[in-house]
Tab-separated table of C-alpha atoms and ligand atoms in Angstrom:
chain	number	residue	atom	x	y	z
Z	1	MET	CA	111.188	-27.661	185.967
Z	2	TYR	CA	109.969	-25.231	188.638
Z	3	ASN	CA	111.720	-22.291	187.007
Z	4	ILE	CA	110.233	-23.054	183.574
Z	5	ILE	CA	106.760	-23.178	185.104
Z	6	ASP	CA	107.386	-19.937	187.003
Z	7	ARG	CA	108.597	-18.211	183.868
Z	8	LEU	CA	105.570	-19.369	181.918
Z	9	PHE	CA	103.349	-18.230	184.786
Z	10	LEU	CA	104.870	-14.754	184.793
Z	11	GLU	CA	105.530	-14.152	181.105
Z	12	HIS	CA	102.961	-16.389	179.349
Z	13	ASP	CA	105.682	-17.615	177.026
Z	14	ILE	CA	108.685	-19.928	177.012
Z	15	SER	CA	111.050	-21.315	174.363
Z	16	ASP	CA	110.343	-24.337	172.205
Z	17	SER	CA	112.848	-26.411	174.142
Z	18	ASP	CA	111.190	-25.461	177.421
Z	19	ILE	CA	107.783	-26.514	176.049
Z	20	SER	CA	109.359	-29.763	175.016
Z	21	SER	CA	110.758	-30.324	178.534
Z	22	LEU	CA	107.388	-29.539	180.117
Z	23	LEU	CA	105.709	-32.073	177.852
Z	24	MET	CA	108.283	-34.834	177.924
Z	25	ASP	CA	109.471	-34.881	181.541
Z	26	LYS	CA	106.400	-35.828	183.446
Z	27	ILE	CA	107.554	-34.277	186.701
Z	28	ASP	CA	106.358	-31.436	188.927
Z	29	THR	CA	102.823	-32.073	187.743
Z	30	ILE	CA	101.281	-30.900	191.013
Z	31	TYR	CA	103.141	-27.599	190.797
Z	32	LEU	CA	102.225	-27.154	187.112
Z	33	PHE	CA	98.531	-27.761	187.830
Z	34	SER	CA	98.524	-25.502	190.881
Z	35	LYS	CA	99.987	-22.595	188.893
Z	36	ALA	CA	97.450	-23.171	186.096
Z	37	ASP	CA	94.647	-23.190	188.652
Z	38	GLU	CA	95.985	-19.982	190.171
Z	39	VAL	CA	95.883	-18.261	186.765
Z	40	ARG	CA	92.331	-19.400	185.915
Z	41	LYS	CA	91.179	-18.129	189.322
Z	42	LEU	CA	92.812	-14.771	188.659
Z	43	TYR	CA	90.880	-14.345	185.399
Z	44	TYR	CA	87.618	-16.245	185.863
Z	45	GLY	CA	87.470	-17.014	189.593
Z	46	ASN	CA	86.078	-20.358	190.629
Z	47	ASP	CA	83.455	-20.467	187.875
Z	48	VAL	CA	82.969	-23.290	185.437
Z	49	TYR	CA	80.758	-22.341	182.501
Z	50	ILE	CA	78.092	-24.631	181.084
Z	51	ARG	CA	77.477	-24.997	177.333
Z	52	GLY	CA	74.592	-27.146	176.161
Z	53	LEU	CA	75.770	-29.239	173.200
Z	54	ILE	CA	73.277	-30.152	170.493
Z	55	GLU	CA	74.587	-32.531	167.845
Z	56	ILE	CA	72.468	-31.454	164.903
Z	57	SER	CA	73.583	-33.827	162.138
Z	58	SER	CA	75.718	-36.935	161.713
Z	59	PHE	CA	75.874	-36.501	157.938
Z	60	CYS	CA	79.290	-35.313	156.803
Z	61	LYS	CA	80.790	-34.746	153.377
Z	62	ASN	CA	84.351	-34.951	154.718
Z	63	ASN	CA	86.464	-38.012	155.267
Z	64	CYS	CA	88.791	-37.246	158.188
Z	65	PHE	CA	90.680	-40.460	158.945
Z	66	TYR	CA	90.066	-40.284	162.703
Z	67	CYS	CA	86.361	-39.476	162.819
Z	68	GLY	CA	83.472	-41.932	163.170
Z	69	ILE	CA	80.989	-39.860	161.156
Z	70	ARG	CA	83.326	-39.549	158.130
Z	71	ALA	CA	81.501	-39.897	154.809
Z	72	GLY	CA	83.277	-43.171	154.065
Z	73	ASN	CA	81.975	-44.913	157.178
Z	74	MET	CA	79.180	-47.013	155.701
Z	75	ASN	CA	78.370	-48.392	159.154
Z	76	ALA	CA	77.650	-44.978	160.647
Z	77	GLU	CA	73.976	-44.355	161.277
Z	78	ARG	CA	72.946	-41.001	159.933
Z	79	TYR	CA	70.383	-38.573	161.307
Z	80	ARG	CA	69.589	-34.923	160.929
Z	81	LEU	CA	67.572	-32.923	163.468
Z	82	SER	CA	64.914	-30.562	162.183
Z	83	SER	CA	65.057	-26.884	163.129
Z	84	GLU	CA	62.010	-27.458	165.346
Z	85	GLU	CA	63.765	-30.289	167.191
Z	86	ILE	CA	66.873	-28.157	167.703
Z	87	ILE	CA	64.814	-25.279	169.072
Z	88	GLN	CA	63.030	-27.686	171.424
Z	89	CYS	CA	66.436	-28.851	172.735
Z	90	CYS	CA	67.393	-25.219	173.394
Z	91	ILE	CA	64.140	-24.510	175.210
Z	92	LYS	CA	64.591	-27.597	177.348
Z	93	GLY	CA	68.152	-26.503	178.143
Z	94	TYR	CA	66.984	-22.973	178.889
Z	95	ASP	CA	64.433	-24.309	181.380
Z	96	MET	CA	67.270	-26.155	183.107
Z	97	GLY	CA	69.204	-22.873	183.355
Z	98	ILE	CA	71.559	-23.164	180.395
Z	99	ARG	CA	72.391	-19.902	178.571
Z	100	THR	CA	74.793	-21.081	175.861
Z	101	PHE	CA	73.884	-23.509	173.106
Z	102	VAL	CA	76.470	-25.128	170.877
Z	103	LEU	CA	75.119	-26.430	167.566
Z	104	GLN	CA	77.630	-28.947	166.283
Z	105	GLY	CA	77.527	-31.341	163.386
Z	106	GLY	CA	79.230	-32.925	160.443
Z	107	GLU	CA	79.576	-30.812	157.303
Z	108	ASP	CA	76.071	-31.531	156.111
Z	109	PRO	CA	75.113	-29.762	152.854
Z	110	ALA	CA	71.420	-30.124	153.740
Z	111	PHE	CA	71.986	-27.458	156.387
Z	112	THR	CA	72.178	-24.599	153.914
Z	113	ASP	CA	73.280	-21.143	155.027
Z	114	GLU	CA	69.694	-20.038	154.785
Z	115	ILE	CA	68.481	-22.779	157.116
Z	116	ILE	CA	71.275	-22.109	159.602
Z	117	CYS	CA	70.634	-18.348	159.591
Z	118	ARG	CA	66.922	-18.804	160.120
Z	119	LEU	CA	67.593	-21.287	162.919
Z	120	VAL	CA	70.049	-18.986	164.686
Z	121	SER	CA	67.761	-15.979	164.446
Z	122	ASP	CA	64.788	-18.037	165.683
Z	123	ILE	CA	66.763	-19.234	168.708
Z	124	LYS	CA	67.886	-15.695	169.505
Z	125	ARG	CA	64.342	-14.380	169.124
Z	126	ILE	CA	62.846	-17.037	171.393
Z	127	ILE	CA	65.706	-16.914	173.920
Z	128	PRO	CA	67.206	-13.414	173.680
Z	129	ASP	CA	69.514	-13.834	176.663
Z	130	CYS	CA	71.389	-16.852	175.331
Z	131	ALA	CA	74.629	-17.173	173.381
Z	132	VAL	CA	74.649	-19.321	170.249
Z	133	THR	CA	77.835	-21.117	169.244
Z	134	LEU	CA	78.155	-22.867	165.895
Z	135	SER	CA	80.535	-25.722	165.121
Z	136	LEU	CA	79.715	-26.763	161.584
Z	137	GLY	CA	83.079	-26.882	159.898
Z	138	GLU	CA	84.688	-24.924	157.091
Z	139	LYS	CA	82.560	-22.334	155.263
Z	140	SER	CA	83.195	-19.311	153.088
Z	141	TYR	CA	83.792	-15.837	154.541
Z	142	GLU	CA	80.331	-14.836	153.274
Z	143	SER	CA	78.662	-17.760	155.005
Z	144	TYR	CA	80.346	-17.020	158.319
Z	145	LEU	CA	79.392	-13.364	157.953
Z	146	SER	CA	75.756	-14.287	157.364
Z	147	PHE	CA	75.754	-16.518	160.477
Z	148	ARG	CA	77.150	-13.660	162.522
Z	149	LYS	CA	74.566	-11.253	161.148
Z	150	ALA	CA	71.850	-13.761	162.024
Z	151	GLY	CA	73.021	-13.499	165.632
Z	152	ALA	CA	75.547	-16.286	166.214
Z	153	ASP	CA	78.049	-15.260	168.889
Z	154	ARG	CA	80.770	-17.883	168.755
Z	155	TYR	CA	82.253	-20.477	166.404
Z	156	LEU	CA	84.287	-23.568	167.210
Z	157	LEU	CA	86.596	-24.938	164.540
Z	158	ARG	CA	89.534	-26.939	165.799
Z	159	HIS	CA	92.553	-26.509	163.558
Z	160	GLU	CA	93.343	-30.207	164.371
Z	161	THR	CA	97.081	-29.750	163.803
Z	162	ALA	CA	99.060	-26.687	162.772
Z	163	ASP	CA	101.672	-28.745	160.915
Z	164	ASP	CA	100.786	-29.160	157.232
Z	165	LEU	CA	102.469	-32.542	156.778
Z	166	HIS	CA	100.806	-33.882	159.894
Z	167	TYR	CA	97.486	-32.452	158.682
Z	168	HIS	CA	97.784	-34.480	155.484
Z	169	LYS	CA	98.357	-37.653	157.511
Z	170	LEU	CA	95.034	-37.125	159.267
Z	171	HIS	CA	92.936	-36.004	156.291
Z	172	PRO	CA	92.405	-36.933	152.633
Z	173	ASP	CA	93.991	-34.751	149.936
Z	174	THR	CA	90.675	-33.042	149.296
Z	175	MET	CA	91.115	-31.243	152.618
Z	176	ASN	CA	93.513	-28.374	152.946
Z	177	PRO	CA	95.190	-27.085	156.123
Z	178	ALA	CA	95.620	-23.567	154.736
Z	179	ASN	CA	91.899	-23.278	154.189
Z	180	ARG	CA	91.111	-24.391	157.718
Z	181	LYS	CA	93.518	-21.808	159.143
Z	182	LYS	CA	92.084	-19.164	156.832
Z	183	CYS	CA	88.606	-19.983	158.136
Z	184	LEU	CA	89.801	-19.357	161.689
Z	185	PHE	CA	91.271	-15.953	160.826
Z	186	ASN	CA	88.057	-15.089	158.966
Z	187	LEU	CA	85.989	-15.994	162.021
Z	188	LYS	CA	88.123	-13.727	164.197
Z	189	LYS	CA	87.889	-10.910	161.654
Z	190	ILE	CA	84.101	-11.177	161.516
Z	191	GLY	CA	83.958	-10.821	165.279
Z	192	PHE	CA	83.077	-14.297	166.461
Z	193	GLN	CA	84.421	-15.470	169.774
Z	194	THR	CA	86.488	-18.113	168.069
Z	195	GLY	CA	87.590	-21.517	169.259
Z	196	ALA	CA	90.489	-23.507	167.830
Z	197	GLY	CA	92.136	-26.651	169.131
Z	198	PHE	CA	93.496	-30.081	168.387
Z	199	MET	CA	93.535	-33.693	169.442
Z	200	VAL	CA	96.248	-34.885	171.796
Z	201	GLY	CA	97.998	-38.074	170.749
Z	202	SER	CA	96.505	-38.201	167.268
Z	203	PRO	CA	98.342	-40.663	164.995
Z	204	TYR	CA	101.832	-39.479	163.973
Z	205	GLN	CA	101.731	-36.469	166.336
Z	206	THR	CA	105.127	-35.426	167.713
Z	207	VAL	CA	106.167	-32.918	170.373
Z	208	GLU	CA	107.258	-30.611	167.546
Z	209	HIS	CA	103.710	-30.658	166.190
Z	210	ILE	CA	102.335	-29.665	169.585
Z	211	ILE	CA	104.835	-26.802	169.747
Z	212	SER	CA	103.578	-25.642	166.310
Z	213	ASP	CA	100.032	-25.847	167.646
Z	214	ILE	CA	100.915	-23.536	170.529
Z	215	ARG	CA	102.724	-21.109	168.199
Z	216	PHE	CA	99.738	-21.103	165.837
Z	217	LEU	CA	97.393	-20.356	168.740
Z	218	GLN	CA	99.646	-17.449	169.730
Z	219	LYS	CA	99.140	-15.968	166.249
Z	220	LEU	CA	95.401	-16.581	166.129
Z	221	ARG	CA	94.634	-15.572	169.723
Z	222	PRO	CA	91.386	-17.537	169.943
Z	223	GLU	CA	88.952	-16.889	172.770
Z	224	MET	CA	88.400	-20.630	173.240
Z	225	ILE	CA	90.781	-23.567	172.988
Z	226	GLY	CA	89.445	-27.116	172.891
Z	227	ILE	CA	91.712	-30.114	173.221
Z	228	GLY	CA	91.000	-33.740	173.993
Z	229	PRO	CA	92.750	-37.063	173.597
Z	230	PHE	CA	92.460	-38.872	170.266
Z	231	ILE	CA	90.311	-41.966	170.769
Z	232	HIS	CA	90.232	-44.559	168.014
Z	233	CYS	CA	86.956	-45.313	166.328
Z	234	ARG	CA	85.926	-48.560	164.710
Z	235	ASN	CA	85.328	-48.558	160.963
Z	236	THR	CA	87.782	-45.713	160.399
Z	237	PRO	CA	91.329	-45.914	158.944
Z	238	PHE	CA	92.705	-45.256	162.447
Z	239	GLU	CA	90.658	-47.909	164.234
Z	240	ASN	CA	93.762	-49.798	165.386
Z	241	TYR	CA	95.853	-46.803	166.460
Z	242	ASP	CA	96.642	-46.115	170.115
Z	243	ASN	CA	94.553	-43.639	172.032
Z	244	GLY	CA	96.069	-40.355	173.199
Z	245	SER	CA	97.202	-40.126	176.801
Z	246	THR	CA	95.001	-38.548	179.467
Z	247	GLU	CA	98.097	-37.422	181.379
Z	248	LEU	CA	99.582	-35.616	178.382
Z	249	CYS	CA	96.237	-33.975	177.674
Z	250	LEU	CA	96.023	-32.740	181.276
Z	251	ARG	CA	99.564	-31.359	181.166
Z	252	LEU	CA	98.682	-29.566	177.953
Z	253	ILE	CA	95.547	-28.043	179.441
Z	254	ALA	CA	97.714	-26.597	182.213
Z	255	ILE	CA	100.336	-25.372	179.753
Z	256	LEU	CA	97.650	-23.763	177.556
Z	257	ARG	CA	96.137	-22.064	180.601
Z	258	LEU	CA	99.529	-20.556	181.421
Z	259	PHE	CA	100.116	-19.456	177.807
Z	260	PHE	CA	96.568	-18.144	177.355
Z	261	PRO	CA	95.440	-16.962	180.806
Z	262	ASP	CA	92.006	-15.707	179.774
Z	263	ALA	CA	91.058	-18.447	177.273
Z	264	LEU	CA	87.921	-20.477	177.793
Z	265	ILE	CA	89.114	-24.069	177.899
Z	266	PRO	CA	86.695	-27.015	178.123
Z	267	ALA	CA	87.171	-30.253	180.008
Z	268	THR	CA	85.975	-32.248	176.988
Z	269	THR	CA	83.812	-35.322	176.563
Z	270	ALA	CA	86.804	-37.079	174.978
Z	271	LEU	CA	88.786	-36.445	178.170
Z	272	GLY	CA	85.898	-37.914	180.189
Z	273	THR	CA	85.803	-40.894	177.834
Z	274	ALA	CA	89.547	-41.552	178.036
Z	275	SER	CA	89.431	-41.595	181.816
Z	276	PRO	CA	86.406	-41.757	184.187
Z	277	ASP	CA	87.517	-38.732	186.217
Z	278	GLY	CA	89.161	-37.020	183.223
Z	279	ARG	CA	86.891	-33.995	183.243
Z	280	GLU	CA	87.340	-33.279	186.972
Z	281	ARG	CA	91.089	-33.607	186.522
Z	282	GLY	CA	90.843	-31.294	183.506
Z	283	LEU	CA	89.178	-28.635	185.649
Z	284	LYS	CA	91.891	-28.958	188.267
Z	285	ALA	CA	94.512	-28.571	185.532
Z	286	GLY	CA	93.029	-25.248	184.389
Z	287	ALA	CA	89.929	-25.967	182.269
Z	288	ASN	CA	86.863	-23.831	183.008
Z	289	VAL	CA	84.095	-24.993	180.661
Z	290	VAL	CA	81.976	-28.158	180.438
Z	291	MET	CA	79.523	-29.149	177.717
Z	292	PRO	CA	76.596	-31.301	178.826
Z	293	ASN	CA	74.827	-33.079	175.977
Z	294	LEU	CA	71.378	-31.709	175.122
Z	295	SER	CA	70.834	-33.828	171.998
Z	296	PRO	CA	67.673	-35.951	171.956
Z	297	VAL	CA	68.476	-39.321	173.548
Z	298	ASN	CA	67.337	-41.276	170.475
Z	299	VAL	CA	70.086	-39.785	168.264
Z	300	ARG	CA	73.009	-39.728	170.686
Z	301	LYS	CA	74.367	-43.140	169.820
Z	302	LYS	CA	74.525	-42.059	166.191
Z	303	TYR	CA	76.848	-39.101	166.801
Z	304	ILE	CA	79.808	-41.343	167.416
Z	305	LEU	CA	83.091	-39.623	166.651
Z	306	TYR	CA	85.080	-42.235	168.625
Z	307	ASP	CA	84.491	-45.521	170.472
Z	308	ASP	CA	82.820	-45.725	173.891
Z	309	LYS	CA	81.770	-42.072	173.932
Z	310	ILE	CA	80.194	-41.216	177.291
Z	311	CYS	CA	76.826	-39.498	177.924
Z	312	THR	CA	75.074	-41.274	175.045
Z	313	GLY	CA	72.336	-42.918	177.098
Z	314	GLU	CA	71.224	-40.169	179.431
Z	315	GLU	CA	68.481	-37.597	179.399
Z	316	SER	CA	69.731	-33.991	179.174
Z	317	ALA	CA	68.801	-33.295	182.800
Z	318	GLU	CA	70.777	-36.319	183.999
Z	319	CYS	CA	73.790	-35.194	181.994
Z	320	LEU	CA	73.591	-31.756	183.575
Z	321	ASP	CA	73.154	-33.107	187.126
Z	322	CYS	CA	76.098	-35.424	186.691
Z	323	LEU	CA	78.328	-32.589	185.499
Z	324	LYS	CA	77.160	-30.340	188.336
Z	325	ARG	CA	78.189	-32.980	190.864
Z	326	ARG	CA	81.542	-33.431	189.161
Z	327	ILE	CA	82.266	-29.691	189.110
Z	328	GLU	CA	81.339	-29.261	192.750
Z	329	SER	CA	83.298	-32.334	193.834
Z	330	ALA	CA	86.341	-30.836	192.131
Z	331	GLY	CA	85.833	-27.688	194.256
Z	332	TYR	CA	84.493	-25.305	191.590
Z	333	THR	CA	81.306	-23.295	191.149
Z	334	PHE	CA	78.790	-24.327	188.539
Z	335	SER	CA	77.964	-21.155	186.570
Z	336	PHE	CA	74.873	-20.708	184.450
Z	337	SER	CA	76.046	-17.347	183.086
Z	338	ARG	CA	76.657	-16.945	179.343
Z	339	GLY	CA	80.339	-17.171	180.147
Z	340	ASP	CA	81.598	-14.800	177.486
Z	341	HIS	CA	85.307	-14.281	177.023
Z	342	ASN	CA	86.417	-11.307	179.108
Z	343	ASN	CA	87.368	-9.307	175.968
Z	344	ILE	CA	83.664	-9.017	175.121
Z	345	LYS	CA	82.021	-5.818	176.286
Z	346	ARG	CA	78.293	-6.317	176.496
Z	347	GLU	CA	75.816	-3.501	176.675
P	1	LIG	N1	82.420	-30.807	161.541
P	1	LIG	C1	82.822	-29.942	162.649
P	1	LIG	C2	82.751	-30.645	163.981
P	1	LIG	C3	83.733	-31.753	164.127
P	1	LIG	S1	83.515	-32.805	165.533
P	1	LIG	C4	84.198	-29.389	162.344
P	1	LIG	O1	84.762	-29.690	161.315
P	1	LIG	O2	84.688	-28.619	163.157
P	1	LIG	C5	84.406	-31.947	166.761
P	1	LIG	C6	85.819	-32.406	167.058
P	1	LIG	O3	85.854	-33.751	167.495
P	1	LIG	C7	86.763	-32.414	165.893
P	1	LIG	O4	87.198	-31.124	165.610
P	1	LIG	C8	87.876	-33.338	166.366
P	1	LIG	O5	88.968	-32.614	166.924
P	1	LIG	C9	87.184	-34.180	167.434
P	1	LIG	N2	87.247	-35.624	167.082
P	1	LIG	C10	86.827	-36.210	165.939
P	1	LIG	N3	87.159	-37.518	165.933
P	1	LIG	C11	87.797	-37.757	167.103
P	1	LIG	C12	88.406	-38.911	167.673
P	1	LIG	N4	88.427	-40.081	167.040
P	1	LIG	N5	88.972	-38.795	168.906
P	1	LIG	C13	88.944	-37.613	169.559
P	1	LIG	N6	88.412	-36.494	169.063
P	1	LIG	C14	87.845	-36.557	167.845
């Protein structure tokens, strides 16, 4: 296994069968993680970047089988933040030192392009030195372009799985994998720092699917890659399916770091939910981003994508303090910088 890891470390690529060995044989983990850590340090030093996450709406028109805020979940409590509330969350985060805000939500038609554009430009006017990331699902090329023109810097849209048949096992027929991939290429073309990614251990996922995910990411070349374990959610079609494995997710973070040395890779909330020290272990396996929750406390329990989601009861400041302690205990430096991808040249 050592020579596969060394080859991946040096060449940032290996064959499909080598990926399969790295994923299936759970050996030499310490060596794998240490090489991943070495690479992240080469590109981004010891820094871990902070993104304040604001969950702007739990309304969603889609019906993804895995997700707790799917339209068909009649038990989901719905809320929608107003633009004023979202801006207040950003200001609060700014006062705590945060310089990147991620606006995420279900695909909520009430958030029209016009409302989103006005919101983004207001945030950028009030807080000129921040980065705004959107994560609002699939939109047309024109919509994405208008968001970019309004000042949005980054966009997160996980591809979920690069394999079309697998995609159809996770989503209703109304959703189309080609469109999701097209959206990602459009985002790149428009000049967003773009994030893709997938769940680890989602129902029916095989090692071959994960290999396709890596090959897709090689074509897309996203600036950010988000992965986290699948966690079942009550009142969804997958409520009785097994959760994804923390260990496999950690191995994949390390493998992705070696494939994509300069990617920004978060230690996700799902990883912290699957395992109490999941995020610290994610950082040690090569992740370099964390996303404290800045949503108002009274809505947090309504943005439930999966069961037992952590950080739903805390104030924003508590969430940030907790993450700071975790980052420092793992031996990294908490960074309040915007944390742009290193391909971005800023004036
Ligand atoms: N509507 C936006 C945001 C989706 S929520 C969009 O379409 O991009 C963000 C991510 O949470 C999803 O992309 C998915 O990968 C993840 N997620 C949803 N349900 C999950 C579950 N049950 N377990 C783990 N991750 C989940």
